[in-house]
Amino acid sequence: MPTALIPGTFDPITYGHIDIAVRASNIFKRVIAVVATNPSKSPMFSADERVDMAKEALAGTGIRRIEVIGYSGLIVNCVMEYGASAIIRGLRAVSDLDYEFQMAFTNRNMLESAETVFLMPSAKYAYLNSTLVRQIASYGGEIGEFVPESVKRRIIEKMSAK
Ligand code: ADP
């Protein structure tokens, strides 16, 4: 059963991530969004919150072959643990490529069988990232076109708790 992992921070999950997960599920039988619980960035949401939000948002696709896990450690270890055949990364623009090449080659150096597969999102999400969503929300802007309702609610709660 070919499995693909989608690693990321998911801080929070957006329609861009969801778009990539759905596309991946058209190619792979089992798709696992791997939420980095030890990211180098300092996230707005805790690991548990990011996992919960991703679960809720991806359940909304109705595709039960898409799962969510939290993972602390190297993605290549996760690839081995789950017997995955691919690491999926979303490519938004050419500007993503430099960093993505570094990551893909580094992962391959650590594990020869770790294949990275790049998928392009729908054009309407090509500019979307989690940082942008957090910034717009922090100024009280409307984020309903970028994230599902459940995520929007959590962002608003988090902002008002501050
Ligand atoms: P971000 O880059 O927004 O901080 P993550 O670290 O959570 O996102 O990224 C996880 C994966 O999802 C990466 O491969 C990233 O390129 C991809 N991704 C995030 N947003 C989008 C988007 N709008 N379109 C396509 N891929 C995306």
Short mmCIF file of N, CA and C and ligand atoms in Angstrom, two decimals:
data_model
loop_
_atom_site.label_atom_id
_atom_site.label_comp_id
_atom_site.label_asym_id
_atom_site.label_seq_id
_atom_site.Cartn_x
_atom_site.Cartn_y
_atom_site.Cartn_z
N MET A 1 0.85 -1.19 0.00
CA MET A 1 0.00 0.00 0.00
C MET A 1 0.89 1.25 0.00
N PRO A 2 1.10 1.89 -1.14
CA PRO A 2 2.01 3.03 -1.19
C PRO A 2 1.56 4.17 -0.28
N THR A 3 2.47 4.57 0.57
CA THR A 3 2.17 5.62 1.54
C THR A 3 3.02 6.85 1.23
N ALA A 4 2.40 8.02 1.38
CA ALA A 4 3.14 9.27 1.21
C ALA A 4 3.02 10.10 2.48
N LEU A 5 4.11 10.76 2.83
CA LEU A 5 4.10 11.64 3.99
C LEU A 5 4.13 13.09 3.52
N ILE A 6 3.38 13.93 4.21
CA ILE A 6 3.45 15.37 3.93
C ILE A 6 3.95 16.06 5.20
N PRO A 7 5.25 16.30 5.27
CA PRO A 7 5.77 16.93 6.48
C PRO A 7 5.60 18.44 6.47
N GLY A 8 5.40 19.01 7.64
CA GLY A 8 5.30 20.47 7.71
C GLY A 8 5.02 20.92 9.12
N THR A 9 4.95 22.24 9.26
CA THR A 9 4.68 22.82 10.56
C THR A 9 3.16 22.91 10.79
N PHE A 10 2.44 23.21 9.75
CA PHE A 10 0.98 23.30 9.80
C PHE A 10 0.53 24.25 10.92
N ASP A 11 1.06 25.47 10.86
CA ASP A 11 0.82 26.44 11.95
C ASP A 11 0.06 27.67 11.48
N PRO A 12 -1.19 27.59 11.16
CA PRO A 12 -2.06 26.43 11.16
C PRO A 12 -2.19 25.84 9.75
N ILE A 13 -2.92 24.72 9.65
CA ILE A 13 -3.24 24.13 8.35
C ILE A 13 -4.09 25.13 7.55
N THR A 14 -3.82 25.21 6.24
CA THR A 14 -4.58 26.12 5.38
C THR A 14 -5.18 25.32 4.21
N TYR A 15 -5.97 25.99 3.39
CA TYR A 15 -6.51 25.34 2.19
C TYR A 15 -5.38 24.92 1.24
N GLY A 16 -4.22 25.57 1.33
CA GLY A 16 -3.07 25.18 0.50
C GLY A 16 -2.59 23.79 0.88
N HIS A 17 -2.42 23.54 2.19
CA HIS A 17 -2.03 22.21 2.66
C HIS A 17 -3.08 21.17 2.27
N ILE A 18 -4.34 21.54 2.47
CA ILE A 18 -5.44 20.60 2.20
C ILE A 18 -5.46 20.22 0.72
N ASP A 19 -5.25 21.23 -0.13
CA ASP A 19 -5.22 21.01 -1.58
C ASP A 19 -4.13 19.98 -1.93
N ILE A 20 -2.96 20.14 -1.32
CA ILE A 20 -1.84 19.22 -1.60
C ILE A 20 -2.17 17.81 -1.09
N ALA A 21 -2.78 17.74 0.09
CA ALA A 21 -3.12 16.42 0.66
C ALA A 21 -4.12 15.68 -0.23
N VAL A 22 -5.10 16.41 -0.75
CA VAL A 22 -6.10 15.79 -1.62
C VAL A 22 -5.45 15.32 -2.93
N ARG A 23 -4.58 16.16 -3.49
CA ARG A 23 -3.87 15.75 -4.72
C ARG A 23 -3.03 14.51 -4.46
N ALA A 24 -2.36 14.49 -3.32
CA ALA A 24 -1.51 13.33 -2.98
C ALA A 24 -2.37 12.07 -2.87
N SER A 25 -3.58 12.23 -2.33
CA SER A 25 -4.45 11.06 -2.14
C SER A 25 -4.97 10.50 -3.47
N ASN A 26 -4.85 11.31 -4.54
CA ASN A 26 -5.21 10.80 -5.87
C ASN A 26 -4.12 9.91 -6.45
N ILE A 27 -2.93 9.99 -5.84
CA ILE A 27 -1.79 9.22 -6.36
C ILE A 27 -1.42 8.07 -5.41
N PHE A 28 -1.51 8.35 -4.09
CA PHE A 28 -1.09 7.37 -3.09
C PHE A 28 -2.29 6.84 -2.32
N LYS A 29 -2.20 5.57 -1.92
CA LYS A 29 -3.31 4.96 -1.19
C LYS A 29 -3.48 5.56 0.19
N ARG A 30 -2.32 5.76 0.88
CA ARG A 30 -2.39 6.28 2.24
C ARG A 30 -1.55 7.55 2.29
N VAL A 31 -2.12 8.60 2.84
CA VAL A 31 -1.43 9.89 2.92
C VAL A 31 -1.40 10.32 4.39
N ILE A 32 -0.22 10.64 4.86
CA ILE A 32 -0.11 11.04 6.28
C ILE A 32 0.49 12.44 6.37
N ALA A 33 -0.28 13.37 6.91
CA ALA A 33 0.26 14.70 7.19
C ALA A 33 1.06 14.58 8.48
N VAL A 34 2.35 14.90 8.38
CA VAL A 34 3.25 14.74 9.53
C VAL A 34 3.53 16.11 10.13
N VAL A 35 2.92 16.36 11.27
CA VAL A 35 3.05 17.67 11.91
C VAL A 35 4.32 17.67 12.76
N ALA A 36 5.26 18.54 12.40
CA ALA A 36 6.53 18.60 13.12
C ALA A 36 6.27 19.13 14.53
N THR A 37 6.58 18.30 15.51
CA THR A 37 6.32 18.74 16.89
C THR A 37 7.56 19.41 17.48
N ASN A 38 8.65 19.41 16.71
CA ASN A 38 9.87 20.08 17.19
C ASN A 38 10.40 21.05 16.13
N PRO A 39 9.54 21.96 15.66
CA PRO A 39 9.97 22.81 14.55
C PRO A 39 11.03 23.82 14.99
N SER A 40 11.86 24.24 14.02
CA SER A 40 12.87 25.24 14.34
C SER A 40 12.21 26.60 14.55
N LYS A 41 11.04 26.78 13.87
CA LYS A 41 10.29 28.03 14.06
C LYS A 41 9.61 27.96 15.43
N SER A 42 9.24 29.13 16.01
CA SER A 42 8.43 29.02 17.23
C SER A 42 6.98 29.23 16.84
N PRO A 43 6.22 28.17 16.85
CA PRO A 43 4.87 28.23 16.30
C PRO A 43 3.87 28.97 17.18
N MET A 44 2.81 29.42 16.56
CA MET A 44 1.73 30.09 17.29
C MET A 44 0.93 29.05 18.08
N PHE A 45 0.73 27.89 17.45
CA PHE A 45 -0.07 26.83 18.10
C PHE A 45 0.84 25.71 18.60
N SER A 46 0.45 25.11 19.71
CA SER A 46 1.21 23.98 20.25
C SER A 46 1.11 22.80 19.29
N ALA A 47 1.97 21.83 19.50
CA ALA A 47 1.96 20.65 18.64
C ALA A 47 0.59 19.98 18.67
N ASP A 48 0.02 19.81 19.87
CA ASP A 48 -1.29 19.15 19.98
C ASP A 48 -2.37 19.94 19.25
N GLU A 49 -2.30 21.26 19.39
CA GLU A 49 -3.30 22.10 18.70
C GLU A 49 -3.17 21.98 17.19
N ARG A 50 -1.90 21.96 16.69
CA ARG A 50 -1.69 21.87 15.24
C ARG A 50 -2.17 20.53 14.70
N VAL A 51 -1.93 19.47 15.49
CA VAL A 51 -2.41 18.14 15.07
C VAL A 51 -3.94 18.11 15.06
N ASP A 52 -4.55 18.61 16.13
CA ASP A 52 -6.02 18.62 16.22
C ASP A 52 -6.65 19.40 15.08
N MET A 53 -6.09 20.58 14.83
CA MET A 53 -6.65 21.41 13.76
C MET A 53 -6.52 20.73 12.40
N ALA A 54 -5.36 20.09 12.18
CA ALA A 54 -5.15 19.39 10.89
C ALA A 54 -6.12 18.22 10.76
N LYS A 55 -6.32 17.49 11.88
CA LYS A 55 -7.25 16.35 11.83
C LYS A 55 -8.65 16.81 11.46
N GLU A 56 -9.09 17.87 12.14
CA GLU A 56 -10.43 18.36 11.91
C GLU A 56 -10.58 18.86 10.47
N ALA A 57 -9.59 19.62 10.03
CA ALA A 57 -9.67 20.21 8.68
C ALA A 57 -9.62 19.13 7.61
N LEU A 58 -8.76 18.13 7.78
CA LEU A 58 -8.63 17.09 6.75
C LEU A 58 -9.80 16.11 6.78
N ALA A 59 -10.44 15.97 7.96
CA ALA A 59 -11.64 15.14 8.02
C ALA A 59 -12.72 15.75 7.12
N GLY A 60 -12.67 17.08 6.99
CA GLY A 60 -13.62 17.80 6.15
C GLY A 60 -13.54 17.42 4.67
N THR A 61 -12.43 16.81 4.25
CA THR A 61 -12.31 16.39 2.85
C THR A 61 -13.12 15.13 2.60
N GLY A 62 -13.45 14.41 3.70
CA GLY A 62 -14.20 13.17 3.56
C GLY A 62 -13.33 12.01 3.06
N ILE A 63 -12.03 12.25 2.90
CA ILE A 63 -11.14 11.19 2.41
C ILE A 63 -10.46 10.54 3.61
N ARG A 64 -10.91 9.33 3.93
CA ARG A 64 -10.41 8.72 5.18
C ARG A 64 -9.01 8.16 5.06
N ARG A 65 -8.48 8.10 3.84
CA ARG A 65 -7.12 7.61 3.66
C ARG A 65 -6.08 8.69 4.00
N ILE A 66 -6.57 9.89 4.33
CA ILE A 66 -5.64 10.96 4.75
C ILE A 66 -5.63 11.00 6.27
N GLU A 67 -4.45 10.78 6.84
CA GLU A 67 -4.32 10.75 8.30
C GLU A 67 -3.41 11.88 8.76
N VAL A 68 -3.39 12.10 10.07
CA VAL A 68 -2.52 13.13 10.64
C VAL A 68 -1.79 12.53 11.84
N ILE A 69 -0.49 12.77 11.90
CA ILE A 69 0.26 12.38 13.11
C ILE A 69 1.17 13.53 13.52
N GLY A 70 1.53 13.55 14.80
CA GLY A 70 2.57 14.47 15.26
C GLY A 70 3.86 13.68 15.24
N TYR A 71 4.97 14.31 14.88
CA TYR A 71 6.23 13.58 14.84
C TYR A 71 7.37 14.48 15.26
N SER A 72 8.21 13.94 16.13
CA SER A 72 9.35 14.70 16.58
C SER A 72 10.61 13.99 16.11
N GLY A 73 11.31 14.56 15.18
CA GLY A 73 12.53 13.91 14.69
C GLY A 73 12.68 14.06 13.20
N LEU A 74 13.64 13.34 12.67
CA LEU A 74 13.95 13.45 11.25
C LEU A 74 12.86 12.80 10.41
N ILE A 75 12.52 13.45 9.30
CA ILE A 75 11.47 12.90 8.44
C ILE A 75 11.91 11.55 7.85
N VAL A 76 13.21 11.37 7.62
CA VAL A 76 13.65 10.08 7.07
C VAL A 76 13.37 8.93 8.06
N ASN A 77 13.43 9.23 9.34
CA ASN A 77 13.09 8.18 10.32
C ASN A 77 11.61 7.85 10.24
N CYS A 78 10.82 8.89 10.04
CA CYS A 78 9.37 8.70 9.90
C CYS A 78 9.08 7.88 8.63
N VAL A 79 9.82 8.15 7.56
CA VAL A 79 9.66 7.40 6.31
C VAL A 79 9.90 5.91 6.57
N MET A 80 10.95 5.62 7.32
CA MET A 80 11.27 4.21 7.61
C MET A 80 10.21 3.58 8.50
N GLU A 81 9.81 4.33 9.54
CA GLU A 81 8.81 3.79 10.48
C GLU A 81 7.51 3.41 9.79
N TYR A 82 7.09 4.26 8.86
CA TYR A 82 5.80 4.04 8.21
C TYR A 82 5.93 3.31 6.86
N GLY A 83 7.15 2.97 6.48
CA GLY A 83 7.37 2.30 5.20
C GLY A 83 6.86 3.15 4.04
N ALA A 84 7.06 4.46 4.13
CA ALA A 84 6.52 5.37 3.10
C ALA A 84 7.35 5.31 1.83
N SER A 85 6.70 5.53 0.69
CA SER A 85 7.44 5.56 -0.57
C SER A 85 7.76 6.97 -1.01
N ALA A 86 7.13 7.96 -0.43
CA ALA A 86 7.41 9.32 -0.89
C ALA A 86 7.20 10.36 0.21
N ILE A 87 7.98 11.41 0.07
CA ILE A 87 7.80 12.62 0.88
C ILE A 87 7.21 13.65 -0.07
N ILE A 88 6.03 14.14 0.26
CA ILE A 88 5.37 15.11 -0.62
C ILE A 88 5.68 16.53 -0.13
N ARG A 89 6.02 17.40 -1.06
CA ARG A 89 6.17 18.82 -0.73
C ARG A 89 5.36 19.63 -1.72
N GLY A 90 4.75 20.67 -1.26
CA GLY A 90 4.00 21.56 -2.15
C GLY A 90 4.94 22.62 -2.69
N LEU A 91 4.84 22.88 -3.98
CA LEU A 91 5.66 23.94 -4.59
C LEU A 91 4.76 25.08 -4.99
N ARG A 92 5.00 26.23 -4.37
CA ARG A 92 4.16 27.37 -4.69
C ARG A 92 4.76 28.19 -5.81
N ALA A 93 6.03 28.48 -5.68
CA ALA A 93 6.68 29.34 -6.67
C ALA A 93 8.12 28.89 -6.83
N VAL A 94 8.78 29.43 -7.84
CA VAL A 94 10.18 29.07 -8.08
C VAL A 94 11.01 29.39 -6.84
N SER A 95 10.59 30.41 -6.11
CA SER A 95 11.34 30.80 -4.91
C SER A 95 11.39 29.70 -3.86
N ASP A 96 10.45 28.75 -3.91
CA ASP A 96 10.47 27.62 -2.96
C ASP A 96 11.58 26.63 -3.30
N LEU A 97 12.01 26.65 -4.58
CA LEU A 97 12.84 25.54 -5.09
C LEU A 97 14.18 25.37 -4.39
N ASP A 98 14.86 26.49 -4.15
CA ASP A 98 16.21 26.42 -3.59
C ASP A 98 16.21 25.64 -2.28
N TYR A 99 15.33 26.06 -1.38
CA TYR A 99 15.21 25.41 -0.08
C TYR A 99 14.76 23.96 -0.23
N GLU A 100 13.80 23.74 -1.10
CA GLU A 100 13.25 22.38 -1.29
C GLU A 100 14.32 21.43 -1.85
N PHE A 101 15.17 21.93 -2.75
CA PHE A 101 16.26 21.09 -3.29
C PHE A 101 17.20 20.68 -2.16
N GLN A 102 17.56 21.65 -1.32
CA GLN A 102 18.45 21.35 -0.19
C GLN A 102 17.86 20.24 0.66
N MET A 103 16.59 20.39 0.99
CA MET A 103 15.92 19.41 1.85
C MET A 103 15.86 18.03 1.20
N ALA A 104 15.48 18.03 -0.09
CA ALA A 104 15.30 16.76 -0.79
C ALA A 104 16.64 16.03 -0.90
N PHE A 105 17.70 16.75 -1.25
CA PHE A 105 19.00 16.09 -1.38
C PHE A 105 19.54 15.66 -0.01
N THR A 106 19.28 16.47 0.99
CA THR A 106 19.74 16.10 2.34
C THR A 106 19.03 14.84 2.80
N ASN A 107 17.72 14.78 2.57
CA ASN A 107 16.98 13.58 2.97
C ASN A 107 17.48 12.37 2.19
N ARG A 108 17.77 12.55 0.90
CA ARG A 108 18.26 11.42 0.10
C ARG A 108 19.64 10.97 0.56
N ASN A 109 20.46 11.93 0.99
CA ASN A 109 21.78 11.56 1.52
C ASN A 109 21.64 10.68 2.76
N MET A 110 20.64 11.00 3.56
CA MET A 110 20.45 10.23 4.80
C MET A 110 19.79 8.89 4.52
N LEU A 111 18.91 8.88 3.51
CA LEU A 111 18.16 7.65 3.19
C LEU A 111 17.94 7.63 1.68
N GLU A 112 18.70 6.79 1.01
CA GLU A 112 18.69 6.77 -0.47
C GLU A 112 17.27 6.57 -1.03
N SER A 113 16.46 5.78 -0.33
CA SER A 113 15.13 5.48 -0.86
C SER A 113 14.10 6.59 -0.59
N ALA A 114 14.51 7.65 0.08
CA ALA A 114 13.55 8.72 0.39
C ALA A 114 13.31 9.58 -0.84
N GLU A 115 12.27 9.29 -1.58
CA GLU A 115 11.95 10.06 -2.78
C GLU A 115 11.08 11.26 -2.40
N THR A 116 11.44 12.42 -2.89
CA THR A 116 10.61 13.60 -2.67
C THR A 116 9.80 13.86 -3.93
N VAL A 117 8.51 14.05 -3.74
CA VAL A 117 7.61 14.31 -4.87
C VAL A 117 7.03 15.71 -4.68
N PHE A 118 7.15 16.54 -5.69
CA PHE A 118 6.63 17.91 -5.58
C PHE A 118 5.28 18.01 -6.29
N LEU A 119 4.34 18.62 -5.61
CA LEU A 119 3.01 18.82 -6.21
C LEU A 119 2.71 20.31 -6.22
N MET A 120 2.03 20.75 -7.25
CA MET A 120 1.63 22.16 -7.33
C MET A 120 0.20 22.31 -6.86
N PRO A 121 -0.08 23.33 -6.05
CA PRO A 121 -1.45 23.53 -5.60
C PRO A 121 -2.28 24.19 -6.70
N SER A 122 -3.56 24.27 -6.47
CA SER A 122 -4.43 25.06 -7.33
C SER A 122 -3.88 26.49 -7.35
N ALA A 123 -3.96 27.15 -8.50
CA ALA A 123 -3.38 28.49 -8.65
C ALA A 123 -3.89 29.45 -7.58
N LYS A 124 -5.13 29.23 -7.12
CA LYS A 124 -5.68 30.19 -6.15
C LYS A 124 -4.99 30.09 -4.78
N TYR A 125 -4.23 29.01 -4.55
CA TYR A 125 -3.51 28.89 -3.28
C TYR A 125 -2.00 29.08 -3.44
N ALA A 126 -1.59 29.48 -4.63
CA ALA A 126 -0.16 29.53 -4.92
C ALA A 126 0.59 30.57 -4.10
N TYR A 127 -0.13 31.51 -3.54
CA TYR A 127 0.53 32.58 -2.77
C TYR A 127 0.30 32.39 -1.28
N LEU A 128 -0.43 31.34 -0.94
CA LEU A 128 -0.92 31.21 0.44
C LEU A 128 0.09 30.50 1.34
N ASN A 129 0.34 31.06 2.50
CA ASN A 129 1.11 30.34 3.50
C ASN A 129 0.59 30.68 4.89
N SER A 130 0.98 29.87 5.86
CA SER A 130 0.44 30.00 7.22
C SER A 130 0.82 31.34 7.85
N THR A 131 2.02 31.82 7.55
CA THR A 131 2.47 33.09 8.13
C THR A 131 1.53 34.22 7.71
N LEU A 132 1.18 34.22 6.43
CA LEU A 132 0.28 35.24 5.90
C LEU A 132 -1.07 35.21 6.63
N VAL A 133 -1.57 34.01 6.84
CA VAL A 133 -2.86 33.85 7.52
C VAL A 133 -2.78 34.40 8.95
N ARG A 134 -1.68 34.07 9.64
CA ARG A 134 -1.53 34.57 11.02
C ARG A 134 -1.44 36.09 11.04
N GLN A 135 -0.70 36.64 10.07
CA GLN A 135 -0.55 38.10 10.02
C GLN A 135 -1.87 38.79 9.75
N ILE A 136 -2.61 38.30 8.77
CA ILE A 136 -3.90 38.93 8.43
C ILE A 136 -4.82 38.87 9.64
N ALA A 137 -4.86 37.69 10.29
CA ALA A 137 -5.73 37.53 11.46
C ALA A 137 -5.32 38.46 12.59
N SER A 138 -4.03 38.69 12.74
CA SER A 138 -3.58 39.53 13.87
C SER A 138 -4.04 40.98 13.70
N TYR A 139 -4.32 41.37 12.45
CA TYR A 139 -4.85 42.73 12.22
C TYR A 139 -6.37 42.72 12.04
N GLY A 140 -6.97 41.61 12.40
CA GLY A 140 -8.43 41.53 12.35
C GLY A 140 -8.98 41.32 10.95
N GLY A 141 -8.12 40.94 10.01
CA GLY A 141 -8.58 40.73 8.63
C GLY A 141 -9.34 39.43 8.48
N GLU A 142 -10.06 39.33 7.36
CA GLU A 142 -10.89 38.14 7.08
C GLU A 142 -10.02 37.01 6.50
N ILE A 143 -10.07 35.84 7.12
CA ILE A 143 -9.22 34.73 6.67
C ILE A 143 -10.04 33.53 6.18
N GLY A 144 -11.36 33.75 6.08
CA GLY A 144 -12.26 32.67 5.70
C GLY A 144 -11.97 32.03 4.35
N GLU A 145 -11.30 32.77 3.46
CA GLU A 145 -11.00 32.15 2.16
C GLU A 145 -9.69 31.36 2.17
N PHE A 146 -8.97 31.42 3.30
CA PHE A 146 -7.67 30.73 3.38
C PHE A 146 -7.70 29.48 4.25
N VAL A 147 -8.59 29.45 5.23
CA VAL A 147 -8.63 28.32 6.18
C VAL A 147 -10.09 27.90 6.43
N PRO A 148 -10.30 26.62 6.76
CA PRO A 148 -11.65 26.19 7.09
C PRO A 148 -12.17 26.89 8.35
N GLU A 149 -13.48 26.85 8.51
CA GLU A 149 -14.15 27.52 9.63
C GLU A 149 -13.57 27.09 11.00
N SER A 150 -13.30 25.79 11.15
CA SER A 150 -12.80 25.29 12.44
C SER A 150 -11.44 25.91 12.78
N VAL A 151 -10.62 26.11 11.77
CA VAL A 151 -9.29 26.70 12.00
C VAL A 151 -9.44 28.20 12.29
N LYS A 152 -10.33 28.82 11.54
CA LYS A 152 -10.57 30.26 11.74
C LYS A 152 -10.98 30.54 13.19
N ARG A 153 -11.87 29.66 13.68
CA ARG A 153 -12.37 29.82 15.06
C ARG A 153 -11.22 29.72 16.06
N ARG A 154 -10.34 28.75 15.85
CA ARG A 154 -9.20 28.56 16.76
C ARG A 154 -8.25 29.75 16.72
N ILE A 155 -8.04 30.32 15.54
CA ILE A 155 -7.14 31.47 15.42
C ILE A 155 -7.73 32.65 16.19
N ILE A 156 -9.02 32.86 16.00
CA ILE A 156 -9.67 34.00 16.67
C ILE A 156 -9.60 33.82 18.19
N GLU A 157 -9.85 32.59 18.65
CA GLU A 157 -9.76 32.28 20.09
C GLU A 157 -8.36 32.58 20.61
N LYS A 158 -7.37 32.13 19.86
CA LYS A 158 -5.97 32.31 20.29
C LYS A 158 -5.61 33.79 20.34
N MET A 159 -6.08 34.53 19.34
CA MET A 159 -5.78 35.97 19.28
C MET A 159 -6.45 36.71 20.44
N SER A 160 -7.69 36.32 20.75
CA SER A 160 -8.38 37.07 21.81
C SER A 160 -7.88 36.67 23.19
N ALA A 161 -7.23 35.50 23.29
CA ALA A 161 -6.68 35.08 24.58
C ALA A 161 -5.41 35.85 24.92
N LYS A 162 -4.82 36.46 23.86
CA LYS A 162 -3.53 37.16 24.07
C LYS A 162 -3.71 38.48 24.81
P1 ADP B 1 4.45 26.86 5.40
O1 ADP B 1 5.47 26.78 4.29
O2 ADP B 1 3.18 27.53 5.04
O3 ADP B 1 4.98 27.23 6.74
P2 ADP B 1 4.50 24.10 6.20
O4 ADP B 1 5.87 24.12 6.77
O5 ADP B 1 3.42 23.71 7.11
O6 ADP B 1 3.99 25.42 5.54
O7 ADP B 1 4.51 23.25 4.87
C1 ADP B 1 4.13 21.93 4.72
C2 ADP B 1 4.08 21.62 3.23
O8 ADP B 1 2.92 22.19 2.68
C3 ADP B 1 5.26 22.18 2.45
O9 ADP B 1 5.62 21.28 1.43
C4 ADP B 1 4.70 23.43 1.86
O10 ADP B 1 5.36 23.77 0.66
C5 ADP B 1 3.28 22.99 1.59
N1 ADP B 1 2.38 24.13 1.49
C6 ADP B 1 2.03 25.01 2.42
N2 ADP B 1 1.17 25.93 1.93
C7 ADP B 1 1.00 25.60 0.62
C8 ADP B 1 0.26 26.16 -0.46
N3 ADP B 1 -0.48 27.26 -0.32
N4 ADP B 1 0.33 25.54 -1.64
C9 ADP B 1 1.08 24.45 -1.81
N5 ADP B 1 1.81 23.88 -0.86
C10 ADP B 1 1.77 24.44 0.34
#
